[in-house]
Tab-separated table of C-alpha atoms and ligand atoms in Angstrom:
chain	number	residue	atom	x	y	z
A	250	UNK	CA	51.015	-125.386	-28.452
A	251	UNK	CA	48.333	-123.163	-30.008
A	252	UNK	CA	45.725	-124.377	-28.368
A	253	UNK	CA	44.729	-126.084	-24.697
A	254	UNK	CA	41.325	-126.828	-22.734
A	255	UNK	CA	41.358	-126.260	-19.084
A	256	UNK	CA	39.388	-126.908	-15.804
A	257	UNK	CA	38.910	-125.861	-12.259
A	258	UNK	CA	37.171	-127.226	-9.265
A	259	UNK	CA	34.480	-125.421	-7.193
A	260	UNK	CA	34.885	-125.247	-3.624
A	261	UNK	CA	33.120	-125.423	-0.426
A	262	UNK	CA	33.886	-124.183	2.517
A	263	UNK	CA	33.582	-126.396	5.654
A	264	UNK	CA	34.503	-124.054	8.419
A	265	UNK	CA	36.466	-121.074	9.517
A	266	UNK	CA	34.809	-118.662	7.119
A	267	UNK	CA	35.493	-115.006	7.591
A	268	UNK	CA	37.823	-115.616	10.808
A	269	UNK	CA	40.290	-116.525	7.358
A	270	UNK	CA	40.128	-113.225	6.750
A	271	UNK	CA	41.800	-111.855	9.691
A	272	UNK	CA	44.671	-114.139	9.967
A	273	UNK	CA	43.326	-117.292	10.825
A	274	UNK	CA	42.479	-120.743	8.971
A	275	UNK	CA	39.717	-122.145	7.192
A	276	UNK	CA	39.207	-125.580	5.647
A	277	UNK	CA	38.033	-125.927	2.036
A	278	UNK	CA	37.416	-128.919	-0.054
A	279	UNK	CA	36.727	-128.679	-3.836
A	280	UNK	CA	34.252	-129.981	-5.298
A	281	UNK	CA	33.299	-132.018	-8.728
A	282	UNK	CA	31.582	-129.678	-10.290
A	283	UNK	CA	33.745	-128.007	-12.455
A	284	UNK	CA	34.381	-124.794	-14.592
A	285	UNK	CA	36.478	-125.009	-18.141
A	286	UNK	CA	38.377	-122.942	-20.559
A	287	UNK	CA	39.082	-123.082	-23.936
A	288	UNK	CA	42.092	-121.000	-24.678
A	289	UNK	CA	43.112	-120.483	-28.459
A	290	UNK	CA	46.588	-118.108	-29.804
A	291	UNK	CA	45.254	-115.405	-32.464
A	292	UNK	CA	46.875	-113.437	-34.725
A	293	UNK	CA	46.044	-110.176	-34.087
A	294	UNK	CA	46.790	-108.870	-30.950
A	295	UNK	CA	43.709	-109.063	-29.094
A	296	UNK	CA	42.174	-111.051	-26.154
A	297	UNK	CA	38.377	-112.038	-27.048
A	298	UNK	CA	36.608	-113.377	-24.770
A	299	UNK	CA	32.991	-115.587	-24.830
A	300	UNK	CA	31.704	-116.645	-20.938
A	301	UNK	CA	27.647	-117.194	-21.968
A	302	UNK	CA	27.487	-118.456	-18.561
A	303	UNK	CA	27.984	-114.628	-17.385
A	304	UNK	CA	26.320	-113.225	-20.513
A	305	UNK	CA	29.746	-112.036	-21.862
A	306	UNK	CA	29.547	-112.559	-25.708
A	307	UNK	CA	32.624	-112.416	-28.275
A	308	UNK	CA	34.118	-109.235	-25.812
A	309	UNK	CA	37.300	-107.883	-27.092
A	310	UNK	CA	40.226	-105.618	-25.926
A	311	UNK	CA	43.731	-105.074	-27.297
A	312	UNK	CA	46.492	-106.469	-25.642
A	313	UNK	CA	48.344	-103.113	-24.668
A	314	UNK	CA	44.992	-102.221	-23.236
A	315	UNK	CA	44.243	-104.852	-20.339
A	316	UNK	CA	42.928	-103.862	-17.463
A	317	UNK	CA	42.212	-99.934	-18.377
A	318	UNK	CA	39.323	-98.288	-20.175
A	319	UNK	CA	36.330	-100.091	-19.209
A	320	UNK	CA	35.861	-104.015	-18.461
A	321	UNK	CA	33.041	-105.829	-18.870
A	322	UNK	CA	32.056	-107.417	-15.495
A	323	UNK	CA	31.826	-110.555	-16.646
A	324	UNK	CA	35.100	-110.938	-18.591
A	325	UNK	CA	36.683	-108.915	-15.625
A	326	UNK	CA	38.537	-111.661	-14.149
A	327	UNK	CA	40.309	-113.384	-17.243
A	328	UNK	CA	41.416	-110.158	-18.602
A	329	UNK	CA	43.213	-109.108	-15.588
A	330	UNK	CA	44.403	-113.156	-15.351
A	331	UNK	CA	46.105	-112.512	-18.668
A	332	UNK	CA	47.266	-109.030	-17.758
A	333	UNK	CA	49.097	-110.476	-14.799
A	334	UNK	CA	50.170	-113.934	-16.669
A	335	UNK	CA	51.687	-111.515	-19.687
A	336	UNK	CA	53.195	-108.824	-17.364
A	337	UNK	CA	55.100	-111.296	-15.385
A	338	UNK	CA	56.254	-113.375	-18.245
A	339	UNK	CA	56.125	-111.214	-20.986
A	340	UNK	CA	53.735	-112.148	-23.436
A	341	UNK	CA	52.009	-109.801	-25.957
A	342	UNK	CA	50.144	-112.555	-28.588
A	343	UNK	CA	46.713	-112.563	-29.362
A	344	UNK	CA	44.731	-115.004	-27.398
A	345	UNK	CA	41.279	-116.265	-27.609
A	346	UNK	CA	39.484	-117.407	-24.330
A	347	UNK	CA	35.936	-119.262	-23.633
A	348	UNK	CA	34.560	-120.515	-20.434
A	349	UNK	CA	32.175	-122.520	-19.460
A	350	UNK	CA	30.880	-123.968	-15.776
A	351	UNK	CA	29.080	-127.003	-14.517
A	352	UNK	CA	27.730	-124.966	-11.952
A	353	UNK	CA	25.961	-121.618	-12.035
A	354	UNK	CA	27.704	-118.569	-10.189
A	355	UNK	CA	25.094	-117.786	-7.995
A	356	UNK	CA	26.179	-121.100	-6.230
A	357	UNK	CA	29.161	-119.296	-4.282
A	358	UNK	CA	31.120	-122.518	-5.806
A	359	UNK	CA	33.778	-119.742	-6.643
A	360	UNK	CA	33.585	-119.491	-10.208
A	361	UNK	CA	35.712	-116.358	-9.840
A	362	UNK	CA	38.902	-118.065	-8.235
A	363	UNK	CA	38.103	-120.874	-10.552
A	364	UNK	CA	38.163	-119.408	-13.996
A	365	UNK	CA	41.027	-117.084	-12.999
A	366	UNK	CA	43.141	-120.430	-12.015
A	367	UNK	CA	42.221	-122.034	-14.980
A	368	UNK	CA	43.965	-118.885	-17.491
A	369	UNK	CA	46.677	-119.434	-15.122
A	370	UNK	CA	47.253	-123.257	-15.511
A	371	UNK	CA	46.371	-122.818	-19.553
A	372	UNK	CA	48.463	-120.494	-20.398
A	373	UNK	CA	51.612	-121.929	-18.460
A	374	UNK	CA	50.926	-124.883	-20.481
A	375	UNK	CA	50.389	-123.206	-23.683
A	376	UNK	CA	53.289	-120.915	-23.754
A	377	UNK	CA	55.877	-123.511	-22.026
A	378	UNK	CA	56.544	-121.374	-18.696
A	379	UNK	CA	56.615	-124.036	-16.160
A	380	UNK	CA	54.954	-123.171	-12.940
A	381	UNK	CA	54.462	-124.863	-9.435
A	382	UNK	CA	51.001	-124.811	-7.427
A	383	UNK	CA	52.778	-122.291	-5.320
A	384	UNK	CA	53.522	-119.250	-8.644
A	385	UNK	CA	49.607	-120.342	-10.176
A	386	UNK	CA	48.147	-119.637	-6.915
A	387	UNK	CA	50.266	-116.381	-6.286
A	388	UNK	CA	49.849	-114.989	-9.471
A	389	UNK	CA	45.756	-116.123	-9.233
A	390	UNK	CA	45.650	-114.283	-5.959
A	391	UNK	CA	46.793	-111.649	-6.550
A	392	UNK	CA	44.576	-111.258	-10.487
A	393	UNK	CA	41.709	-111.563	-7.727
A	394	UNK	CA	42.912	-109.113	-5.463
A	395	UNK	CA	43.095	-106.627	-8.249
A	396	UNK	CA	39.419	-107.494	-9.473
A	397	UNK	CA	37.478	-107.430	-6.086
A	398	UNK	CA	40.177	-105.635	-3.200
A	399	UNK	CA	39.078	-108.621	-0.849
A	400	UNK	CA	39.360	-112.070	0.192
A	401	UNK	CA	41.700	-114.219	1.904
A	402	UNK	CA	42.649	-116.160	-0.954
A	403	UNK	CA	40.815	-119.609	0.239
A	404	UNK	CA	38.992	-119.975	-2.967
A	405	UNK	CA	41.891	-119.725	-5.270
A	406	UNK	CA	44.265	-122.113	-3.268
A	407	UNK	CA	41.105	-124.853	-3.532
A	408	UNK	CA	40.760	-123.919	-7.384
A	409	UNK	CA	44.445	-124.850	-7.784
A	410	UNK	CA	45.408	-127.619	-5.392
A	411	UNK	CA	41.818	-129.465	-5.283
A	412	UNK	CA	41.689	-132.226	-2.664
A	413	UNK	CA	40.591	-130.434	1.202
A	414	UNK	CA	43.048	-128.363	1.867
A	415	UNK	CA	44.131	-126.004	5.193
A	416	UNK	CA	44.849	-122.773	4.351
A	417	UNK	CA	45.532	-119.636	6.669
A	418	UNK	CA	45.006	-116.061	4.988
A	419	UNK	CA	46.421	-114.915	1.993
A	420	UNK	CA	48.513	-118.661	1.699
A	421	UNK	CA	50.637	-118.129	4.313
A	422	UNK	CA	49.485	-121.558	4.659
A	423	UNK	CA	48.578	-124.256	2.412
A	424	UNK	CA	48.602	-127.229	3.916
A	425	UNK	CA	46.554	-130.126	1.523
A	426	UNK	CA	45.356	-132.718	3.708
A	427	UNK	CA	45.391	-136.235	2.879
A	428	UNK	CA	41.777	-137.907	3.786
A	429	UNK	CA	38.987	-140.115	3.160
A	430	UNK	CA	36.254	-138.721	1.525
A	431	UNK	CA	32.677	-137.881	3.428
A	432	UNK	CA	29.531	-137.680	2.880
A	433	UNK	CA	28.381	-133.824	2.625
A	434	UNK	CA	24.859	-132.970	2.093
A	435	UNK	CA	24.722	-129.999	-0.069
A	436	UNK	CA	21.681	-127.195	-0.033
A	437	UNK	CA	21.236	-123.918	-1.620
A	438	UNK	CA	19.340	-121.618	-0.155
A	439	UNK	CA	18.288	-119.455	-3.640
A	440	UNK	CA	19.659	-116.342	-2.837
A	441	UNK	CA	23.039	-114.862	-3.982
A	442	UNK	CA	25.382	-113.525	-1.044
A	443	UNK	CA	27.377	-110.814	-2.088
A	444	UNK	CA	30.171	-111.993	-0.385
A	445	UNK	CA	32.346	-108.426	-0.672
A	446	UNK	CA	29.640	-106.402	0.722
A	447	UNK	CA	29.431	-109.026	3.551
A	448	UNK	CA	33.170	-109.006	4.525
A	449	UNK	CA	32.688	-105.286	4.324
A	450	UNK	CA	29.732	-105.862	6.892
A	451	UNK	CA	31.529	-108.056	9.055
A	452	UNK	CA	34.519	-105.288	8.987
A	453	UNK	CA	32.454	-102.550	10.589
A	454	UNK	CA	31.299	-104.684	13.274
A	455	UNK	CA	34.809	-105.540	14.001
A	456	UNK	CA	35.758	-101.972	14.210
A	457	UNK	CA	32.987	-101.275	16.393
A	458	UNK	CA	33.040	-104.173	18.818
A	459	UNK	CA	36.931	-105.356	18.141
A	460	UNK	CA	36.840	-107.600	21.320
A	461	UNK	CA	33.544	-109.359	20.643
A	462	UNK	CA	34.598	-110.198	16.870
A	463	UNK	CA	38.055	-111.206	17.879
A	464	UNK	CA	37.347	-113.511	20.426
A	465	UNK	CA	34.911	-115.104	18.513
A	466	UNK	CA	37.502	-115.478	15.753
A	467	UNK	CA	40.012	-117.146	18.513
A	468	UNK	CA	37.374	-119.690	19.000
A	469	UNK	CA	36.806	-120.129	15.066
A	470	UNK	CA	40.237	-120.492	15.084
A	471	UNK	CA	40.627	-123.318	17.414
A	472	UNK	CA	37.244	-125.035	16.208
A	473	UNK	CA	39.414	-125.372	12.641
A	474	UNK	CA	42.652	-126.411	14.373
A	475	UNK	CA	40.611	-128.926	16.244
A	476	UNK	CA	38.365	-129.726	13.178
A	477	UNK	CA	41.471	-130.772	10.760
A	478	UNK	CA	42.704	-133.424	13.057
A	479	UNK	CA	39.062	-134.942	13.485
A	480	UNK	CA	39.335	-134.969	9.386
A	481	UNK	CA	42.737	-136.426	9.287
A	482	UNK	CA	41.315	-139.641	12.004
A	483	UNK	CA	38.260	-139.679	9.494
A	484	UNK	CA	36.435	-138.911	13.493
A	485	UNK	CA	33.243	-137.143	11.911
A	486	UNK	CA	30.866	-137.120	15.001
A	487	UNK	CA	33.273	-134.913	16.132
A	488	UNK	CA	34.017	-133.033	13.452
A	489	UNK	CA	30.105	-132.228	12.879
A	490	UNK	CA	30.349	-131.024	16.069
A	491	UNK	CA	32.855	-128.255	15.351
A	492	UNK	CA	30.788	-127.409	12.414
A	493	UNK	CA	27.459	-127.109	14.519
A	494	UNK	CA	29.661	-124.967	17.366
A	495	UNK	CA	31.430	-122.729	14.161
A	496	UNK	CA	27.467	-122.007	13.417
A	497	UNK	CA	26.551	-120.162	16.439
A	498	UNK	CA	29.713	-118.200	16.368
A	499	UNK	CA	28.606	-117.494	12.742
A	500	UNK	CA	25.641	-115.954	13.800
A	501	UNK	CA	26.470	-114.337	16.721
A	502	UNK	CA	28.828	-112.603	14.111
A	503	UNK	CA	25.070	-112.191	11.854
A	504	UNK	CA	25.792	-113.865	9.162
A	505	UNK	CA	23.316	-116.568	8.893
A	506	UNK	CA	19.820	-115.771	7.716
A	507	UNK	CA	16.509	-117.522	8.420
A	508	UNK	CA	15.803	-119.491	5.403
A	509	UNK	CA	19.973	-121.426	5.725
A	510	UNK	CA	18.787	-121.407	9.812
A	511	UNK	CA	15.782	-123.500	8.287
A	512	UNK	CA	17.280	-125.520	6.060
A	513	UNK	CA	20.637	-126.933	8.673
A	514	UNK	CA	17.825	-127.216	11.655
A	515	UNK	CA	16.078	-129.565	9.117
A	516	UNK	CA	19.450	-131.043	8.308
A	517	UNK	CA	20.486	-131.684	12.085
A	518	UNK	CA	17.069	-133.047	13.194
A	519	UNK	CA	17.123	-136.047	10.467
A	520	UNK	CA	20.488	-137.187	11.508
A	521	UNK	CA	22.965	-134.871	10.301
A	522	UNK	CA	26.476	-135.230	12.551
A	523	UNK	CA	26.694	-131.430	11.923
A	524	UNK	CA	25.523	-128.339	10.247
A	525	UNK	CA	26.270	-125.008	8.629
A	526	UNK	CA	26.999	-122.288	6.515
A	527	UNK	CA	29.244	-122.360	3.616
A	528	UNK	CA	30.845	-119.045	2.840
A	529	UNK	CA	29.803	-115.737	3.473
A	530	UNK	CA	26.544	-115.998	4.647
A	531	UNK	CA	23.720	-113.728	3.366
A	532	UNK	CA	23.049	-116.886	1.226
A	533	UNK	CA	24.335	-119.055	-1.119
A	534	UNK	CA	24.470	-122.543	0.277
A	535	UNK	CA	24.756	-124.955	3.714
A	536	UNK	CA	26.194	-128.284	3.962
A	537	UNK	CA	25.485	-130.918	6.108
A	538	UNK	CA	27.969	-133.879	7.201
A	539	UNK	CA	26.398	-137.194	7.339
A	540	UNK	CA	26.352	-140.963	8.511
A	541	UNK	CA	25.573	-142.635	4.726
A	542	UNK	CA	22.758	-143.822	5.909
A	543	UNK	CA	21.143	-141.036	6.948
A	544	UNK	CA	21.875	-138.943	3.529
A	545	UNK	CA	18.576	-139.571	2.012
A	546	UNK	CA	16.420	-138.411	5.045
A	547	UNK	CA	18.802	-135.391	5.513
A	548	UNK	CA	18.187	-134.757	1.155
A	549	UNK	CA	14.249	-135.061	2.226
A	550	UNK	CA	14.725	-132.290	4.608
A	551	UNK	CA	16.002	-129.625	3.054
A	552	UNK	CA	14.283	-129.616	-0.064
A	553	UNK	CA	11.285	-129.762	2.591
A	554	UNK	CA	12.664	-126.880	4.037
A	555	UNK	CA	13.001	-124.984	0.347
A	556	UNK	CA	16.426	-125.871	-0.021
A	557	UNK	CA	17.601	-126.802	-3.626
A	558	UNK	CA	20.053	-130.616	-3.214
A	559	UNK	CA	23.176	-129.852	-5.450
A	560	UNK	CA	24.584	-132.912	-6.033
A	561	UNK	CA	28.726	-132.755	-5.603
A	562	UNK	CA	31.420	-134.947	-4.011
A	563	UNK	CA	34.427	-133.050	-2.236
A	564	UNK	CA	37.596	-133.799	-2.169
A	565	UNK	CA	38.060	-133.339	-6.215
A	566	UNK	CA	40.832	-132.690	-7.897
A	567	UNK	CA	42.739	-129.430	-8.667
A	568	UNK	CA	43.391	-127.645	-11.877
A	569	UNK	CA	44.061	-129.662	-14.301
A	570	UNK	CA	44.681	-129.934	-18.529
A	571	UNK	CA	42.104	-131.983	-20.236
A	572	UNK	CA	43.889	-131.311	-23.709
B	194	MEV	C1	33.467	-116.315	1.513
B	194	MEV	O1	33.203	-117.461	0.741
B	194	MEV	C2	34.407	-116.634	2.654
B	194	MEV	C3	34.916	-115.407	3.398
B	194	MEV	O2	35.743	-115.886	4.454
B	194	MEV	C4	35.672	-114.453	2.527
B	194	MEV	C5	37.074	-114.901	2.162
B	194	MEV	O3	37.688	-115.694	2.861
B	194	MEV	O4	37.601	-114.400	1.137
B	194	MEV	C6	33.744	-114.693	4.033
């Protein structure tokens, strides 16, 4: 096949964020917003790249060259995608690569993880290597590891396996969960968390106050236990609950900042079951789990409190070849 077009969920954390980064789990469900690739063979041995959504325009490297000399931020990610994909299978034809997402970057969807599984997916298709969930996600991993030195992997096993999923660092587990979907309230706060710089926060607390982090990682860590049963009985009173309870330990870590406090107080007081974060903090967006018939006040609220609705479902499917 010379040719193949691509796509990868967002994601959304629902709880256990940055506890899954010290050997515990998180739950993430993906969401249907969605980021695409078009990926084309080319005679000459280069990889060119176009990602307007990242202001990367017609970028080009030879194929001996990937991943020295310099990289362009923005095509960072899919050239070390195809570095890894051709290393491990030996590949050295010319490729031509354009993405393109649903939803902007500044989201903290994880257009990263997304656009790194799609390569992955396309170019086992294109070139014929057959891979399971379980090689895409490794070898996606580990192309993010080599761009950005951190992260527990979360992101990428939700870009490749879709659905909710239960996931302990790295993929030591990845556990999809089989549920009925629910109603989450999405708000952005409008400012970008630079989620590496946070982890590297949250890191020097640790280090200076190891038992105060780590037992409040225990209790993140038995909120999520707790929290995936509640979403396997479909029980979401309860499972707001955990959510509200993993938001105070999220900002007795510091994490949270005023205007995401604003927006899942307004959330909570028009009938949310539960409120909180998504992600690293420092940002990006909250999420609020409702009764259906309480969506529309809950909508009201935080756009009242700033907050900008985006409008997803969860629970979407994984990567996946449109043609
Ligand atoms: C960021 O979206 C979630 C963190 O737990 C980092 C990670 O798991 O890679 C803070």
């Amino acid at each position: 096949m010379k040719e193949v077009s691509v796509s990868a969920p967002g994601k959304l954390i629902l709880l256990g964020e940055h506890a899954v980064v010290y050997d515990k789990p998180c739950i993430v469900t993906a969401v249907d917003q969605r980021l695409s690739c078009e990926i084309s063979s080319l005679e000459k041995r280069i990889l060119e790249i176009n990602a307007p959504d990242v202001g990367v325009s017609n970028y080009s490297k030879s194929i001996e060259e990937l991943g020295s000399g310099d990289i362009e931020k923005g095509a960072m990610f899919i050239e070390l995608a195809v570095r890894n994909f051709y290393k491990a299978h030996s590949f050295k034809s010319g490729l031509r690569i354009s993405s393109r997402s649903e939803f902007k970057h500044t989201f903290g969807f994880g257009s990263s993880s997304a656009v790194t599984a799609c390569v992955m997916k396309g170019l086992s298709e294109m070139l014929g290597i057959k891979l399971t969930e379980r090689e895409i996600f490794d070898l996606s991993y580990k192309t993010v590891l080599d761009a950005q030195g951190v992260g527990s992997g979360f992101d990428v096993a939700s870009a490749v396996y879709g659905g909710t999923v239960y996931f302990v660092t790295s993929g030591k587990k990845i556990e999809p969960l089989n549920i009925k979907n629910f109603n989450l309230v999405v708000g952005y706060s409008g400012e970008k968390a630079d989620t590496a710089s946070i982890v590297k926060e949250v890191a020097e607390k640790r280090e200076k106050n190891p038992e105060k982090i780590d037992r409040i990682f225990s209790e993140i860590e038995e909120l999520v236990d707790r929290a995936k049963e509640a979403i396997v009985d479909s029980n979401w009173e309860k499972l707001g609950l955990f959510m509200n309870r993993d938001q105070e330990l999220l900002t007795e870590v510091g994490v949270s900042i005023k205007k995401l406090d604003e927006m899942i107080d307004a959330a909570r007081k028009s009938g949310a079951y539960g409120a909180k974060l998504s992600g690293a903090g420092g940002g990006d967006c909250m999420i609020a789990l409702c009764p259906p018939e309480k969506i529309a006040g809950v909508k009201t609220a935080i756009s009242d409190a700033d907050g900008e609705i985006l409008d997803v479902k969860v629970n979407a499917e994984g990567a996946r070849i449109e043609k």
